[in-house]
Amino acid sequence: MRLEAAIAWRYLRSRKGPRLLSLISVIAMGGVVVGVSALILVLGVMNGLQQDLRDKILIGSPDLRVLTLGEDLTMSDWEQVLATVRKQPGVEVAAPFVLKDALITKGNDYAEPVKAFGVLPLAKGERDVTDIRQYVRAGDFTLVSPDTNPAIVVGQKLAERLNVWPGETVVLATVPGRLQLSGAIGGFVPVIRRYTVTGVFETGMYEYDSGYAYMTLAAAQDLGGLGPRVTGIDVKVPDRWRAPETAQRLATVLGFPYRTMDWQEQNRSLFQALQLEKLAMAVILLLIVLVAAFNIVSTLTMVVTDKTREIGILRAMGLPAASVRRIFLLQGAVIGAVGTLLGVAIGGIGAWALKRFELVKLDPTVYFIDHLPVAISIADVLVITVASLAIAMLATMWPARQAARLLPVDAIRHE
């Protein structure tokens, strides 16, 4: 084996000059390096995008929600439902909420659409269903107003567009409002309320920061004309990945007309699109590794052609065909292994630099985030490494087989 390794290394080296490796060996390794590093970088970006979006979505979105299929999609007996939900295993925190689409304005001609969320005020030491209250950047999230107007907390981007800050007043109008009938004329009459901004939050997710506003549950019920009813119940579980199991259990216990939606179901189309895109990119970039494999085949074929007479002399001296085969298998293995290790190193360093220095900026109005996130998965790196090494070894089979089949006499006569 030592002799075979020495011959394989000699075939890899450059014939002339101080270069350690021959040019064709470097080109073959370079193809593997490019393919592996590109795969690691792209899959790292796709993982980071999926993870970053998931974390940002769950800042303002609960692990699961309990909703109703009633006529107006609101709960009138929510206190009883809330008590039942809180008793179920796997439920850490549960709280009612109100969600209402509205228009918000500072009182001038400019208005913005907003999702008004009504939540219960949080007592000191009490846990919340989401982490949204931890992202307040100005004022506070106590939802306690300094005047007679109800308190409201708005997103950073929305506050900037409206030019409103803590202490100022905004006006909200529901769309379309409550249906009122008076005499022969009836129609939708919008509900208009004034609120005092007590806080501004910033999550880093454009959807929340530009279109969400929070108020007390009572204020949201008044704005939506719901009376004592609520939209549904938000639930937090200890392990978000087990949220589907808890959701199924709650749906079984509550029965019709109640239904549950976990965080994956609420954002199913987004995560499915990301997963499909990750798979497509992996398949496309794997073609680069396959191209590198053809480079290895051509490299070893050229070496076999160039070293035919030497192979014939070695065979005539008693070197068995299996040893000749191992020489070229070792040569291909070195090309594949070195190329793969360099590709993993370059891909890892590139991913670290992208994450550490936020080199690629994004438009948050399009991508929900302001920079390209990266998250390297050890499982992905292992799969890429094994696949690259396997492809490299398979690429050496045919040239090694051809070299082993050379007859000593024909090889020595080869010109």
Short mmCIF file of C-alpha atoms in Angstrom, two decimals:
data_model
loop_
_atom_site.label_atom_id
_atom_site.label_comp_id
_atom_site.label_asym_id
_atom_site.label_seq_id
_atom_site.Cartn_x
_atom_site.Cartn_y
_atom_site.Cartn_z
CA MET A 1 0.00 0.00 0.00
CA ARG A 2 2.95 2.33 0.73
CA LEU A 3 4.27 1.80 -2.81
CA GLU A 4 0.85 2.48 -4.32
CA ALA A 5 0.48 5.68 -2.28
CA ALA A 6 3.95 6.87 -3.35
CA ILE A 7 3.17 6.29 -7.02
CA ALA A 8 -0.22 8.01 -6.72
CA TRP A 9 1.41 11.06 -5.11
CA ARG A 10 4.05 11.15 -7.86
CA TYR A 11 1.32 11.20 -10.51
CA LEU A 12 -0.37 14.11 -8.74
CA ARG A 13 2.77 16.24 -8.59
CA SER A 14 3.98 18.65 -11.24
CA ARG A 15 6.71 17.34 -13.51
CA LYS A 16 8.60 20.60 -13.73
CA GLY A 17 9.18 23.58 -11.51
CA PRO A 18 8.59 24.08 -7.79
CA ARG A 19 4.82 23.57 -7.94
CA LEU A 20 3.52 20.97 -5.52
CA LEU A 21 0.67 19.78 -7.75
CA SER A 22 0.21 19.56 -11.48
CA LEU A 23 -2.10 22.04 -13.20
CA ILE A 24 -4.71 19.43 -14.13
CA SER A 25 -4.82 18.20 -10.53
CA VAL A 26 -5.36 21.77 -9.30
CA ILE A 27 -8.16 22.31 -11.85
CA ALA A 28 -9.88 19.08 -10.80
CA MET A 29 -9.64 20.05 -7.12
CA GLY A 30 -10.87 23.57 -7.93
CA GLY A 31 -14.08 22.23 -9.40
CA VAL A 32 -14.80 20.30 -6.20
CA VAL A 33 -13.91 23.35 -4.06
CA VAL A 34 -16.29 25.62 -5.96
CA GLY A 35 -19.15 23.12 -5.85
CA VAL A 36 -18.84 22.28 -2.16
CA SER A 37 -18.34 25.88 -0.99
CA ALA A 38 -21.27 27.10 -3.08
CA LEU A 39 -23.50 24.35 -1.68
CA ILE A 40 -22.57 25.19 1.91
CA LEU A 41 -23.08 28.93 1.40
CA VAL A 42 -26.43 28.62 -0.37
CA LEU A 43 -27.88 26.05 2.02
CA GLY A 44 -26.60 28.14 4.93
CA VAL A 45 -28.40 31.18 3.54
CA MET A 46 -31.60 29.21 2.99
CA ASN A 47 -31.44 27.81 6.53
CA GLY A 48 -30.73 31.26 7.93
CA LEU A 49 -33.59 32.81 5.99
CA GLN A 50 -36.01 30.14 7.19
CA GLN A 51 -34.81 30.36 10.80
CA ASP A 52 -34.75 34.17 10.86
CA LEU A 53 -38.23 34.44 9.38
CA ARG A 54 -39.54 31.81 11.80
CA ASP A 55 -38.08 33.60 14.82
CA LYS A 56 -39.35 37.00 13.68
CA ILE A 57 -42.82 35.65 12.88
CA LEU A 58 -43.07 34.14 16.36
CA ILE A 59 -42.21 37.47 17.99
CA GLY A 60 -45.76 38.67 17.41
CA SER A 61 -47.46 35.39 16.51
CA PRO A 62 -48.36 32.74 19.12
CA ASP A 63 -47.41 29.09 18.97
CA LEU A 64 -51.02 28.27 18.21
CA ARG A 65 -54.45 29.87 18.14
CA VAL A 66 -57.92 28.70 19.07
CA LEU A 67 -60.53 30.15 16.72
CA THR A 68 -64.20 29.58 16.05
CA LEU A 69 -66.28 28.77 13.00
CA GLY A 70 -69.26 30.72 14.28
CA GLU A 71 -71.34 33.01 12.13
CA ASP A 72 -69.29 36.16 12.84
CA LEU A 73 -66.03 34.31 13.64
CA THR A 74 -65.96 35.62 17.21
CA MET A 75 -66.22 33.91 20.60
CA SER A 76 -68.93 34.92 23.03
CA ASP A 77 -68.16 32.21 25.62
CA TRP A 78 -64.42 32.76 25.55
CA GLU A 79 -64.02 32.75 29.37
CA GLN A 80 -65.19 29.12 29.50
CA VAL A 81 -63.04 28.15 26.50
CA LEU A 82 -60.02 29.91 28.04
CA ALA A 83 -60.44 28.00 31.29
CA THR A 84 -60.64 24.69 29.40
CA VAL A 85 -57.56 25.52 27.31
CA ARG A 86 -55.47 26.44 30.35
CA LYS A 87 -56.21 23.04 31.95
CA GLN A 88 -54.84 21.05 29.03
CA PRO A 89 -51.35 19.47 29.21
CA GLY A 90 -48.77 21.22 27.06
CA VAL A 91 -50.36 24.66 27.49
CA GLU A 92 -47.97 27.09 29.16
CA VAL A 93 -49.82 30.40 28.73
CA ALA A 94 -53.19 31.24 27.16
CA ALA A 95 -54.88 34.61 26.69
CA PRO A 96 -57.77 36.06 24.64
CA PHE A 97 -57.13 38.47 21.78
CA VAL A 98 -59.04 40.71 19.41
CA LEU A 99 -57.88 41.36 15.84
CA LYS A 100 -59.43 44.15 13.82
CA ASP A 101 -58.44 45.74 10.51
CA ALA A 102 -58.58 49.52 10.65
CA LEU A 103 -57.21 52.76 9.24
CA ILE A 104 -54.88 54.87 11.33
CA THR A 105 -54.09 58.56 10.90
CA LYS A 106 -52.54 61.38 12.87
CA GLY A 107 -55.53 63.53 12.07
CA ASN A 108 -54.44 64.81 8.68
CA ASP A 109 -55.12 63.62 5.13
CA TYR A 110 -52.63 60.74 5.32
CA ALA A 111 -53.86 57.35 6.59
CA GLU A 112 -52.38 53.87 6.78
CA PRO A 113 -54.00 50.42 7.06
CA VAL A 114 -53.23 48.75 10.38
CA LYS A 115 -54.03 45.54 12.20
CA ALA A 116 -55.27 46.52 15.65
CA PHE A 117 -54.54 43.84 18.24
CA GLY A 118 -56.33 43.83 21.54
CA VAL A 119 -54.51 42.07 24.38
CA LEU A 120 -54.89 41.84 28.12
CA PRO A 121 -52.64 44.16 30.16
CA LEU A 122 -49.76 42.16 31.62
CA ALA A 123 -49.32 42.16 35.39
CA LYS A 124 -45.83 42.33 36.86
CA GLY A 125 -44.14 38.92 36.72
CA GLU A 126 -46.87 37.46 34.51
CA ARG A 127 -45.77 35.65 31.34
CA ASP A 128 -47.00 36.74 27.93
CA VAL A 129 -48.11 34.57 25.04
CA THR A 130 -45.66 36.26 22.63
CA ASP A 131 -42.42 38.21 23.02
CA ILE A 132 -43.67 41.40 21.36
CA ARG A 133 -43.53 43.43 24.59
CA GLN A 134 -39.77 42.87 24.82
CA TYR A 135 -39.16 44.84 21.63
CA VAL A 136 -40.43 48.25 22.72
CA ARG A 137 -37.99 50.98 21.64
CA ALA A 138 -39.70 54.12 22.91
CA GLY A 139 -42.17 54.62 25.74
CA ASP A 140 -43.49 51.40 27.25
CA PHE A 141 -45.87 48.51 26.60
CA THR A 142 -47.99 48.83 29.73
CA LEU A 143 -50.97 50.07 27.68
CA VAL A 144 -51.72 52.62 30.40
CA SER A 145 -52.71 56.00 28.96
CA PRO A 146 -51.79 59.29 30.67
CA ASP A 147 -55.11 60.87 29.60
CA THR A 148 -58.69 59.85 28.91
CA ASN A 149 -57.89 58.32 25.50
CA PRO A 150 -57.09 54.59 25.41
CA ALA A 151 -53.40 53.70 25.01
CA ILE A 152 -51.91 52.32 21.80
CA VAL A 153 -48.46 50.96 20.91
CA VAL A 154 -47.43 51.10 17.24
CA GLY A 155 -44.60 49.67 15.13
CA GLN A 156 -41.47 51.68 14.36
CA LYS A 157 -42.00 51.93 10.59
CA LEU A 158 -45.64 52.90 11.05
CA ALA A 159 -44.67 55.57 13.59
CA GLU A 160 -42.10 56.98 11.18
CA ARG A 161 -44.58 57.20 8.29
CA LEU A 162 -47.25 58.81 10.47
CA ASN A 163 -44.66 60.90 12.35
CA VAL A 164 -46.17 60.00 15.71
CA TRP A 165 -44.31 59.27 18.94
CA PRO A 166 -45.20 58.58 22.56
CA GLY A 167 -47.50 61.24 23.94
CA GLU A 168 -49.14 62.10 20.61
CA THR A 169 -52.67 61.24 19.50
CA VAL A 170 -53.81 59.06 16.60
CA VAL A 171 -57.23 58.25 15.19
CA LEU A 172 -58.39 54.76 14.19
CA ALA A 173 -61.40 53.94 12.04
CA THR A 174 -62.66 50.44 11.47
CA VAL A 175 -63.30 49.18 7.98
CA PRO A 176 -66.13 48.74 7.30
CA GLY A 177 -67.46 49.16 10.84
CA ARG A 178 -70.82 48.14 12.28
CA LEU A 179 -73.92 47.63 10.22
CA GLN A 180 -76.58 50.06 11.38
CA LEU A 181 -80.15 50.36 10.17
CA SER A 182 -82.05 53.61 10.66
CA GLY A 183 -85.40 54.09 8.98
CA ALA A 184 -85.33 53.33 5.29
CA ILE A 185 -81.60 53.99 4.98
CA GLY A 186 -79.02 51.63 6.39
CA GLY A 187 -75.38 50.90 5.85
CA PHE A 188 -71.95 50.45 7.35
CA VAL A 189 -71.03 53.22 9.73
CA PRO A 190 -67.33 53.21 10.66
CA VAL A 191 -66.32 53.38 14.31
CA ILE A 192 -63.83 56.18 14.92
CA ARG A 193 -61.77 56.37 18.12
CA ARG A 194 -58.86 58.49 19.38
CA TYR A 195 -55.85 56.90 21.08
CA THR A 196 -52.74 58.16 22.82
CA VAL A 197 -49.47 56.58 21.67
CA THR A 198 -47.66 55.26 24.74
CA GLY A 199 -44.98 53.15 23.06
CA VAL A 200 -43.20 52.21 19.82
CA PHE A 201 -41.86 48.71 19.16
CA GLU A 202 -39.35 47.41 16.60
CA THR A 203 -39.02 43.69 15.86
CA GLY A 204 -36.95 43.83 12.68
CA MET A 205 -39.76 42.21 10.69
CA TYR A 206 -41.29 44.69 8.29
CA GLU A 207 -44.81 43.25 8.46
CA TYR A 208 -45.06 43.87 12.20
CA ASP A 209 -43.18 47.15 12.35
CA SER A 210 -45.16 48.73 9.54
CA GLY A 211 -48.68 47.44 10.07
CA TYR A 212 -49.37 46.38 13.67
CA ALA A 213 -50.72 48.31 16.64
CA TYR A 214 -51.56 47.04 20.12
CA MET A 215 -54.17 48.22 22.60
CA THR A 216 -56.04 46.78 25.55
CA LEU A 217 -58.59 44.04 24.96
CA ALA A 218 -61.42 46.34 26.06
CA ALA A 219 -60.31 49.11 23.67
CA ALA A 220 -60.14 46.67 20.74
CA GLN A 221 -63.58 45.27 21.58
CA ASP A 222 -64.94 48.80 21.54
CA LEU A 223 -63.21 49.62 18.25
CA GLY A 224 -64.55 46.46 16.61
CA GLY A 225 -68.01 46.78 18.10
CA LEU A 226 -67.69 43.30 19.55
CA GLY A 227 -69.11 43.93 22.98
CA PRO A 228 -67.85 41.15 25.29
CA ARG A 229 -66.76 38.91 22.40
CA VAL A 230 -63.17 38.20 21.29
CA THR A 231 -61.58 36.94 18.08
CA GLY A 232 -59.88 33.94 19.65
CA ILE A 233 -57.36 32.64 22.17
CA ASP A 234 -53.59 32.71 21.80
CA VAL A 235 -51.63 29.81 23.30
CA LYS A 236 -47.96 29.40 24.16
CA VAL A 237 -46.45 25.92 24.55
CA PRO A 238 -43.11 24.87 26.10
CA ASP A 239 -41.77 23.44 22.82
CA ARG A 240 -42.95 25.17 19.64
CA TRP A 241 -42.11 22.08 17.56
CA ARG A 242 -44.73 20.14 19.52
CA ALA A 243 -47.37 22.81 18.91
CA PRO A 244 -49.19 20.69 16.26
CA GLU A 245 -49.72 17.92 18.83
CA THR A 246 -51.14 20.38 21.38
CA ALA A 247 -53.30 21.97 18.69
CA GLN A 248 -54.76 18.58 17.75
CA ARG A 249 -55.45 17.79 21.41
CA LEU A 250 -57.24 21.11 21.96
CA ALA A 251 -59.32 20.67 18.81
CA THR A 252 -60.43 17.25 20.04
CA VAL A 253 -61.29 18.51 23.54
CA LEU A 254 -63.13 21.65 22.42
CA GLY A 255 -64.92 20.09 19.45
CA PHE A 256 -67.09 21.91 16.93
CA PRO A 257 -67.31 24.89 16.23
CA TYR A 258 -63.79 25.52 17.51
CA ARG A 259 -60.64 24.98 15.48
CA THR A 260 -56.93 25.37 16.12
CA MET A 261 -54.05 26.65 14.00
CA ASP A 262 -50.40 26.17 14.98
CA TRP A 263 -47.64 28.52 13.84
CA GLN A 264 -46.58 26.25 10.98
CA GLU A 265 -50.11 26.08 9.61
CA GLN A 266 -50.53 29.85 9.89
CA ASN A 267 -47.44 30.35 7.71
CA ARG A 268 -47.55 27.12 5.73
CA SER A 269 -47.23 28.65 2.25
CA LEU A 270 -44.18 30.71 3.25
CA PHE A 271 -42.26 27.81 4.83
CA GLN A 272 -43.19 25.41 2.03
CA ALA A 273 -41.90 27.91 -0.53
CA LEU A 274 -38.64 28.28 1.39
CA GLN A 275 -38.21 24.51 1.69
CA LEU A 276 -38.89 24.01 -2.02
CA GLU A 277 -36.45 26.77 -2.92
CA LYS A 278 -33.79 25.22 -0.68
CA LEU A 279 -34.25 21.83 -2.37
CA ALA A 280 -34.14 23.36 -5.85
CA MET A 281 -30.96 25.31 -5.10
CA ALA A 282 -29.30 22.21 -3.60
CA VAL A 283 -30.08 20.15 -6.71
CA ILE A 284 -28.88 22.90 -9.06
CA LEU A 285 -25.63 23.43 -7.17
CA LEU A 286 -25.05 19.71 -6.88
CA LEU A 287 -24.60 19.82 -10.65
CA ILE A 288 -21.43 21.83 -10.02
CA VAL A 289 -20.06 18.93 -8.01
CA LEU A 290 -21.04 16.57 -10.83
CA VAL A 291 -19.17 18.80 -13.29
CA ALA A 292 -16.19 18.58 -10.95
CA ALA A 293 -16.55 14.80 -11.04
CA PHE A 294 -16.22 14.90 -14.84
CA ASN A 295 -13.07 16.96 -14.34
CA ILE A 296 -11.71 14.19 -12.12
CA VAL A 297 -12.60 11.58 -14.77
CA SER A 298 -10.86 13.58 -17.49
CA THR A 299 -7.85 14.26 -15.26
CA LEU A 300 -7.31 10.61 -14.39
CA THR A 301 -7.94 9.55 -17.98
CA MET A 302 -5.22 11.93 -19.11
CA VAL A 303 -2.89 10.55 -16.44
CA VAL A 304 -3.62 6.98 -17.54
CA THR A 305 -2.89 7.94 -21.15
CA ASP A 306 0.28 9.79 -20.17
CA LYS A 307 1.55 7.06 -17.86
CA THR A 308 0.62 4.07 -20.01
CA ARG A 309 4.22 2.98 -20.61
CA GLU A 310 5.08 3.37 -16.92
CA ILE A 311 2.02 1.31 -15.99
CA GLY A 312 3.16 -1.37 -18.45
CA ILE A 313 6.65 -1.45 -16.91
CA LEU A 314 5.14 -1.72 -13.40
CA ARG A 315 2.91 -4.58 -14.54
CA ALA A 316 5.86 -6.33 -16.19
CA MET A 317 7.80 -6.02 -12.93
CA GLY A 318 5.04 -7.89 -11.12
CA LEU A 319 2.69 -5.15 -9.86
CA PRO A 320 -0.81 -6.72 -9.85
CA ALA A 321 -3.79 -5.15 -11.61
CA ALA A 322 -5.49 -4.52 -8.24
CA SER A 323 -2.54 -2.38 -7.16
CA VAL A 324 -2.73 -0.33 -10.37
CA ARG A 325 -6.42 0.20 -9.72
CA ARG A 326 -5.69 1.35 -6.16
CA ILE A 327 -3.09 3.85 -7.41
CA PHE A 328 -5.70 5.74 -9.41
CA LEU A 329 -8.36 5.29 -6.75
CA LEU A 330 -5.99 6.89 -4.26
CA GLN A 331 -5.24 9.72 -6.69
CA GLY A 332 -8.95 10.43 -7.18
CA ALA A 333 -9.57 10.14 -3.44
CA VAL A 334 -6.90 12.74 -2.73
CA ILE A 335 -8.38 15.14 -5.29
CA GLY A 336 -11.87 14.62 -3.89
CA ALA A 337 -10.86 14.80 -0.23
CA VAL A 338 -8.65 17.89 -0.56
CA GLY A 339 -11.21 19.65 -2.74
CA THR A 340 -14.02 18.79 -0.34
CA LEU A 341 -12.11 19.91 2.76
CA LEU A 342 -11.06 23.18 1.12
CA GLY A 343 -14.64 23.73 -0.07
CA VAL A 344 -16.00 23.14 3.44
CA ALA A 345 -13.42 25.55 4.88
CA ILE A 346 -14.07 28.29 2.29
CA GLY A 347 -17.84 27.84 2.56
CA GLY A 348 -17.69 27.99 6.37
CA ILE A 349 -15.51 31.11 6.38
CA GLY A 350 -17.74 32.77 3.79
CA ALA A 351 -20.86 31.95 5.79
CA TRP A 352 -19.25 33.32 8.98
CA ALA A 353 -18.29 36.54 7.21
CA LEU A 354 -21.80 36.98 5.78
CA LYS A 355 -23.32 36.51 9.22
CA ARG A 356 -20.77 38.47 11.23
CA PHE A 357 -20.51 41.56 9.02
CA GLU A 358 -23.98 41.45 7.37
CA LEU A 359 -22.33 41.89 3.97
CA VAL A 360 -25.50 41.53 1.88
CA LYS A 361 -28.24 44.08 2.62
CA LEU A 362 -31.87 43.45 1.63
CA ASP A 363 -34.91 45.62 1.11
CA PRO A 364 -37.10 44.92 4.17
CA THR A 365 -40.24 45.94 2.27
CA VAL A 366 -39.72 42.93 -0.02
CA TYR A 367 -37.91 40.32 2.09
CA PHE A 368 -39.23 41.15 5.62
CA ILE A 369 -35.57 41.36 6.80
CA ASP A 370 -32.81 43.92 6.30
CA HIS A 371 -29.81 41.63 5.69
CA LEU A 372 -29.02 38.15 4.41
CA PRO A 373 -29.07 35.70 7.35
CA VAL A 374 -26.87 32.60 7.46
CA ALA A 375 -27.24 29.50 9.62
CA ILE A 376 -24.91 26.57 8.97
CA SER A 377 -26.44 23.19 9.71
CA ILE A 378 -24.00 20.46 10.75
CA ALA A 379 -26.30 17.88 9.16
CA ASP A 380 -26.18 19.73 5.81
CA VAL A 381 -22.37 19.98 5.96
CA LEU A 382 -22.08 16.26 6.67
CA VAL A 383 -24.43 15.37 3.80
CA ILE A 384 -22.53 17.66 1.41
CA THR A 385 -19.18 16.23 2.51
CA VAL A 386 -20.27 12.61 2.16
CA ALA A 387 -21.96 13.28 -1.19
CA SER A 388 -18.90 15.07 -2.56
CA LEU A 389 -16.52 12.31 -1.45
CA ALA A 390 -18.84 9.63 -2.84
CA ILE A 391 -19.13 11.40 -6.21
CA ALA A 392 -15.35 11.84 -6.35
CA MET A 393 -14.75 8.15 -5.63
CA LEU A 394 -17.31 7.08 -8.21
CA ALA A 395 -15.62 9.34 -10.75
CA THR A 396 -12.33 7.47 -10.29
CA MET A 397 -13.81 4.03 -10.95
CA TRP A 398 -13.75 4.08 -14.74
CA PRO A 399 -10.19 5.49 -15.22
CA ALA A 400 -8.85 3.14 -12.52
CA ARG A 401 -10.54 0.18 -14.20
CA GLN A 402 -9.11 1.15 -17.59
CA ALA A 403 -5.61 1.45 -16.12
CA ALA A 404 -5.88 -1.95 -14.42
CA ARG A 405 -6.97 -3.62 -17.69
CA LEU A 406 -3.86 -2.52 -19.58
CA LEU A 407 -1.74 -5.48 -20.76
CA PRO A 408 1.99 -5.05 -19.99
CA VAL A 409 3.17 -5.71 -23.56
CA ASP A 410 0.61 -3.35 -25.16
CA ALA A 411 1.30 -0.67 -22.54
CA ILE A 412 5.07 -0.77 -23.05
CA ARG A 413 4.62 -0.48 -26.83
CA HIS A 414 2.26 2.49 -26.40
CA GLU A 415 3.48 5.64 -28.09
#
